[in-house]
Coordinates of C-alpha atoms and ligand atoms in Angstrom, one line a residue:
M8 CA -20.0 6.7 11.3
S9 CA -21.5 10.5 13.8
R10 CA -19.9 13.1 13.9
S11 CA -19.6 15.8 11.3
I12 CA -16.2 14.6 8.9
E13 CA -13.5 17.3 7.8
N14 CA -10.8 15.5 7.2
I15 CA -10.4 12.2 6.2
V16 CA -6.9 9.8 6.2
I17 CA -7.2 6.3 4.1
L18 CA -5.1 3.4 3.7
T19 CA -5.7 0.6 1.3
G20 CA -3.1 -2.1 1.8
A21 CA -3.5 -5.5 -1.0
G22 CA -7.2 -6.8 -0.4
I23 CA -8.0 -3.7 -3.2
S24 CA -6.2 -4.7 -5.5
A25 CA -7.8 -8.5 -5.1
E26 CA -10.0 -7.5 -7.3
S27 CA -7.8 -6.3 -10.2
G28 CA -6.3 -9.8 -10.5
I29 CA -3.6 -8.9 -8.0
D30 CA -2.6 -12.1 -5.3
T31 CA -2.8 -10.5 -1.6
F32 CA 0.5 -11.5 0.6
R33 CA -1.1 -13.4 3.8
D34 CA -3.7 -15.3 1.8
A35 CA -1.3 -18.3 0.1
G36 CA 0.4 -19.8 2.8
G37 CA 2.8 -16.8 3.2
L38 CA 4.4 -17.6 -0.1
W39 CA 3.8 -14.2 -2.5
E40 CA 3.8 -16.1 -6.0
Q41 CA 6.5 -19.2 -4.3
H42 CA 8.9 -17.3 -2.7
R43 CA 9.9 -16.9 1.0
V44 CA 8.7 -13.1 2.1
E45 CA 12.7 -13.5 3.4
D46 CA 15.0 -14.2 0.3
V47 CA 12.8 -11.7 -1.8
A48 CA 11.8 -8.4 0.4
T49 CA 15.0 -8.1 2.9
P50 CA 17.9 -6.7 1.7
E51 CA 19.4 -9.4 2.9
G52 CA 17.4 -11.5 0.5
F53 CA 18.9 -9.1 -2.7
A54 CA 22.3 -9.2 -1.2
R55 CA 22.3 -12.6 -0.5
D56 CA 20.4 -13.9 -5.5
P57 CA 20.9 -10.1 -7.0
E58 CA 19.4 -12.3 -9.5
L59 CA 16.6 -14.1 -8.5
V60 CA 15.1 -10.8 -6.6
Q61 CA 15.8 -8.3 -9.9
R62 CA 14.0 -11.8 -11.7
F63 CA 11.1 -12.0 -8.8
Y64 CA 10.2 -8.0 -9.1
D65 CA 10.5 -7.7 -13.6
M66 CA 8.2 -10.5 -13.3
R67 CA 5.9 -8.3 -10.8
R68 CA 6.4 -4.7 -12.3
A69 CA 5.5 -7.1 -15.8
A70 CA 2.4 -8.4 -14.5
V71 CA 1.1 -5.6 -12.7
Q72 CA 0.9 -4.0 -16.1
E73 CA -2.0 -5.8 -17.0
V74 CA -4.7 -5.0 -15.0
E75 CA -7.7 -2.7 -14.2
P76 CA -8.2 -0.7 -11.5
N77 CA -11.1 -1.7 -9.9
P78 CA -15.1 -0.3 -8.4
A79 CA -13.1 -0.2 -4.9
H80 CA -10.3 1.8 -6.6
H81 CA -12.2 4.2 -8.9
A82 CA -14.9 4.9 -5.4
L83 CA -12.1 5.9 -4.2
A84 CA -10.8 8.6 -6.5
R85 CA -14.7 9.7 -7.1
L86 CA -14.2 10.6 -3.4
E87 CA -10.9 12.2 -3.7
R88 CA -12.0 15.2 -6.3
E89 CA -15.5 15.3 -3.7
F90 CA -14.1 15.4 -0.7
P91 CA -14.9 18.7 0.4
G92 CA -12.7 18.3 3.4
E93 CA -9.4 17.2 4.1
L94 CA -7.6 13.8 2.4
L95 CA -4.7 12.1 3.0
L96 CA -4.7 8.5 0.7
V97 CA -1.8 6.2 2.1
T98 CA -1.6 3.2 -0.1
Q99 CA 0.7 -0.1 1.3
N100 CA 0.5 -1.4 -2.4
V101 CA 2.9 -0.8 -4.5
D102 CA 0.2 -1.5 -7.5
D103 CA -0.4 2.4 -9.5
L104 CA -4.5 1.0 -9.8
H105 CA -5.4 3.8 -7.0
E106 CA -4.2 6.4 -10.1
R107 CA -5.4 4.3 -13.1
A108 CA -8.2 5.2 -11.7
G109 CA -7.2 8.6 -10.8
A110 CA -6.3 9.4 -7.5
S111 CA -2.8 10.6 -6.0
P112 CA -2.1 8.4 -3.5
L113 CA 1.5 8.1 -1.2
H114 CA 3.2 5.4 -1.3
M115 CA 4.1 4.2 1.7
H116 CA 5.7 1.1 0.7
G117 CA 7.3 3.1 -2.7
E118 CA 6.3 1.7 -6.0
L119 CA 7.3 -1.2 -8.9
L120 CA 6.9 1.3 -11.5
S121 CA 10.1 2.9 -9.8
A122 CA 13.7 2.0 -10.1
L123 CA 16.2 3.6 -6.4
C124 CA 19.5 3.8 -7.5
A125 CA 21.7 2.2 -3.9
I126 CA 24.3 4.6 -5.1
C127 CA 22.8 7.7 -6.3
E128 CA 19.4 7.3 -4.1
A129 CA 17.9 8.5 -7.0
R130 CA 13.5 6.9 -8.3
H131 CA 13.3 7.0 -11.9
R132 CA 9.9 6.0 -12.8
W133 CA 10.3 2.6 -14.7
T134 CA 8.5 -0.3 -17.1
G135 CA 11.4 -2.7 -18.2
T136 CA 13.3 -5.2 -16.4
L137 CA 16.2 -4.8 -13.5
I138 CA 17.8 -7.9 -13.7
E139 CA 20.4 -7.2 -16.5
G140 CA 21.9 -4.1 -14.3
P141 CA 21.1 -0.7 -16.5
P142 CA 22.8 2.1 -15.8
C143 CA 20.5 4.6 -13.7
P144 CA 19.9 7.8 -16.4
A145 CA 21.4 10.3 -13.2
C146 CA 24.7 8.2 -11.9
A147 CA 25.5 6.3 -14.5
A148 CA 26.1 3.4 -11.6
K149 CA 25.6 0.1 -12.4
A150 CA 23.6 -0.6 -8.7
L151 CA 19.4 -0.2 -9.8
R152 CA 17.3 -1.9 -7.2
P153 CA 13.6 -2.2 -6.9
D154 CA 12.1 1.0 -5.1
V155 CA 10.1 -1.1 -3.2
V156 CA 9.9 -1.1 1.0
W157 CA 11.4 -4.1 2.2
F158 CA 11.3 -5.3 6.1
G159 CA 13.7 -3.3 8.3
E160 CA 13.6 -0.3 6.1
M161 CA 11.9 3.3 6.5
P162 CA 8.1 3.6 4.9
Y163 CA 8.1 6.8 3.2
Q164 CA 6.3 9.8 4.2
M165 CA 6.5 8.8 7.6
D166 CA 6.3 12.6 9.0
R167 CA 4.2 13.4 6.5
I168 CA 1.1 10.6 7.1
Y169 CA 1.9 10.6 11.7
R170 CA 0.8 14.4 10.4
A171 CA -2.0 13.2 8.5
L172 CA -3.2 10.4 11.6
A173 CA -3.1 14.0 14.1
S174 CA -5.4 16.0 11.9
C175 CA -8.0 13.6 11.1
D176 CA -11.6 12.8 12.6
L177 CA -11.6 9.6 11.0
F178 CA -9.0 6.4 9.7
V179 CA -10.8 4.1 7.4
S180 CA -8.4 1.1 6.6
I181 CA -9.3 -1.0 3.6
G182 CA -8.1 -3.7 2.5
T183 CA -5.1 -4.5 5.0
S184 CA -4.7 -7.6 7.4
G185 CA -2.9 -5.6 10.1
A186 CA -0.2 -7.8 9.7
V187 CA 2.4 -5.2 9.1
Y188 CA 3.9 -2.3 11.2
P189 CA 3.6 1.1 11.3
A190 CA 1.1 0.8 9.0
A191 CA -0.2 -1.5 11.1
G192 CA -0.1 0.9 14.5
F193 CA -2.6 4.2 12.6
V194 CA -5.2 3.1 13.9
Q195 CA -3.4 3.5 17.3
E196 CA -3.0 6.1 16.4
A197 CA -5.6 8.0 15.0
K198 CA -7.1 6.7 18.3
G199 CA -5.1 8.3 20.3
H200 CA -5.8 11.2 18.6
G201 CA -10.0 11.4 19.2
A202 CA -10.9 10.2 15.2
Q203 CA -14.0 7.9 14.3
T204 CA -11.9 4.6 13.1
L205 CA -13.2 3.1 10.6
E206 CA -11.5 -1.1 8.1
L207 CA -13.8 -1.8 5.7
N208 CA -12.1 -5.9 4.6
L209 CA -12.7 -9.2 3.6
E210 CA -12.6 -10.0 6.9
P211 CA -12.1 -9.1 10.4
S212 CA -8.4 -7.3 10.4
E213 CA -5.9 -8.0 13.3
G214 CA -6.0 -5.8 15.1
S215 CA -10.3 -5.2 14.4
H216 CA -11.1 -4.7 17.8
W217 CA -9.5 -0.7 18.1
F218 CA -11.5 0.6 14.9
D219 CA -15.0 2.4 16.2
E220 CA -16.9 -0.2 13.6
S221 CA -15.5 -2.9 10.7
R222 CA -17.7 -4.2 8.3
H223 CA -16.9 -6.9 6.2
G224 CA -16.9 -8.1 2.3
R225 CA -15.5 -7.5 -0.9
A226 CA -13.5 -3.8 -1.4
G227 CA -15.4 -3.7 -5.1
E228 CA -19.0 -3.9 -3.4
L229 CA -17.2 -2.4 0.0
V230 CA -15.4 0.5 -0.7
P231 CA -18.2 2.3 -3.1
E232 CA -20.5 1.5 -1.2
W233 CA -18.9 3.6 1.6
V234 CA -17.9 7.1 -0.7
G235 CA -20.8 7.1 -1.9
E236 CA -23.1 7.4 2.6
V237 CA -19.9 10.2 2.8
L238 CA -20.4 11.5 -0.1
T239 CA -24.2 12.2 0.8
T240 CA -24.1 13.1 4.3
Ligands
LIG27 C1 -9.7 -7.7 0.6 C2 -10.0 -9.4 0.1 C3 -10.9 -8.1 -1.1 C4 -8.3 -10.3 0.1 N1 -11.9 -7.0 -0.6 N2 -10.3 -7.1 0.7 C5 7.4 -6.6 15.4 C6 6.5 -6.0 16.5 C7 6.7 -4.9 15.5 C8 7.2 -4.2 14.3 C9 8.2 -5.3 13.7 C10 8.6 -7.6 14.6 N3 9.8 -7.0 13.4 C11 9.3 -6.3 12.7 C12 8.9 -5.0 12.9 C13 8.8 -4.7 11.5 C14 8.3 -5.3 10.3 C15 7.6 -5.1 10.8 O1 6.1 -5.1 10.8 N4 7.3 -6.6 9.9 C16 6.1 -8.0 10.5 C17 6.3 -9.4 10.3 C18 6.0 -8.2 12.1 N5 7.9 -3.6 9.6 C19 9.9 -3.3 8.4 O2 10.1 -4.1 8.9 C20 8.6 -2.5 8.4 N6 9.7 -0.9 8.6 C21 10.0 -0.8 9.4 O3 9.4 -0.2 10.6 O4 10.8 0.5 9.6 C22 11.1 1.0 11.2 C23 10.8 2.8 11.2 C24 9.9 2.7 13.0 C25 8.9 3.7 13.0 C26 8.1 4.0 12.6 C27 8.2 3.6 11.1 C28 9.7 2.4 10.7 C29 8.7 -1.7 7.1 C30 7.4 -2.9 5.6 C31 7.6 -3.3 5.4 C32 6.3 -4.0 4.0 N7 7.0 -3.9 2.8 C33 6.3 -5.3 2.2 C34 6.6 -5.7 0.5 C35 6.4 -4.1 -0.3 C36 7.3 -5.0 -1.8 C37 6.5 -5.9 -2.4 O5 4.8 -5.4 -2.7 O6 7.7 -7.0 -2.1 O7 4.6 -4.9 2.6 S1 5.5 -6.7 2.9 C38 3.2 -6.5 2.3 O8 3.1 -6.2 3.1 C39 4.1 -5.0 2.0 C40 2.2 -4.9 1.8 O9 2.4 -4.0 1.5 C41 3.2 -5.4 3.5 C42 0.9 -5.2 4.0 O10 -0.1 -6.2 3.7 P1 -1.4 -6.5 3.0 O11 -1.7 -5.0 2.3 O12 -1.3 -6.1 4.7 O13 -1.4 -7.6 2.2 P2 -2.2 -9.2 3.8 O14 -2.1 -9.8 2.3 O15 -1.0 -9.2 3.9 O16 -3.4 -8.4 3.9 C43 -4.8 -8.1 2.7 C44 -5.8 -8.0 3.7 O17 -7.3 -8.1 2.0 C45 -6.2 -9.8 4.2 O18 -7.0 -9.1 5.5 C46 -7.4 -10.0 3.1 O19 -7.9 -10.6 4.4 C47 -7.9 -9.1 2.2 N8 -8.8 -8.6 1.3 N9 -9.4 -10.5 0.0 C48 -11.8 -7.3 1.0 N10 -11.9 -9.0 -2.5

């Protein structure tokens, strides 16, 4: 990376949490914890079999509370604290490992530790289960669902993200396959506005050719190394 950097947008995906023990989505033959994506991550799947979907997310909500942030999460939290310019950390992940490392990410695909009321649209911090159909604390409807963005639904805060992509001078993508839109298109968006682009991933992602620079390896090693470079230049 050459010229001086004042405004960074970082996008993270499942790869940054892999070394904490959370499975990525597309590395295990297209199955998530033995389920087909269309059964557990679409509004149609939820309408067809709400119990299956609630049980799936209850299990993942419990599991995420058993794992810890890794050196990549800690390095980004350090960057957020110490970088003197503007920085927006956008994550596709629904875990809370960035927060537990001390960062403040924008969760574009929602959060496991949150429940969304399908009636009043209130969002509530939720660490327990939803399978038993508890009432919404705001409106009392028994219509709470996982607060995650399924295929066909609109990710959160897209206006804010596109504004940041239009004004950043560096876009960095970490641990994401580049298979899911709109996040997969962020690199082109940032490039179109003149930003430098960097990919940190275990292997070349689907959109690897769009990046000015790609570094391949484990996030737990690449991210602390890159953060060290940014903070010393
Ligand atoms: C490591 C590592 C280590 C491993 N270190 N790296 C045709 C064309 C274009 C778009 C569409 C289309 N047909 C349909 C669409 C739209 C659709 C879509 O993209 N579909 C694709 C399948 C093509 N998208 C949507 O529906 C989205 N909404 C939408 O588009 O609304 C309209 C809109 C229009 C315009 C603007 C804005 C909006 C919604 C997408 C919702 C995605 N939801 C999920 C589930 C969330 C809840 C849950 O977790 O259960 O989000 S799907 C899943 O994929 C999850 C992830 O956030 C997301 C991305 O996955 P990610 O993070 O990239 O993980 P992996 O596993 O794919 O990759 C991990 C990477 O890490 C790998 O590369 C590894 O190598 C690497 N790695 N270990 C470093 N140690």
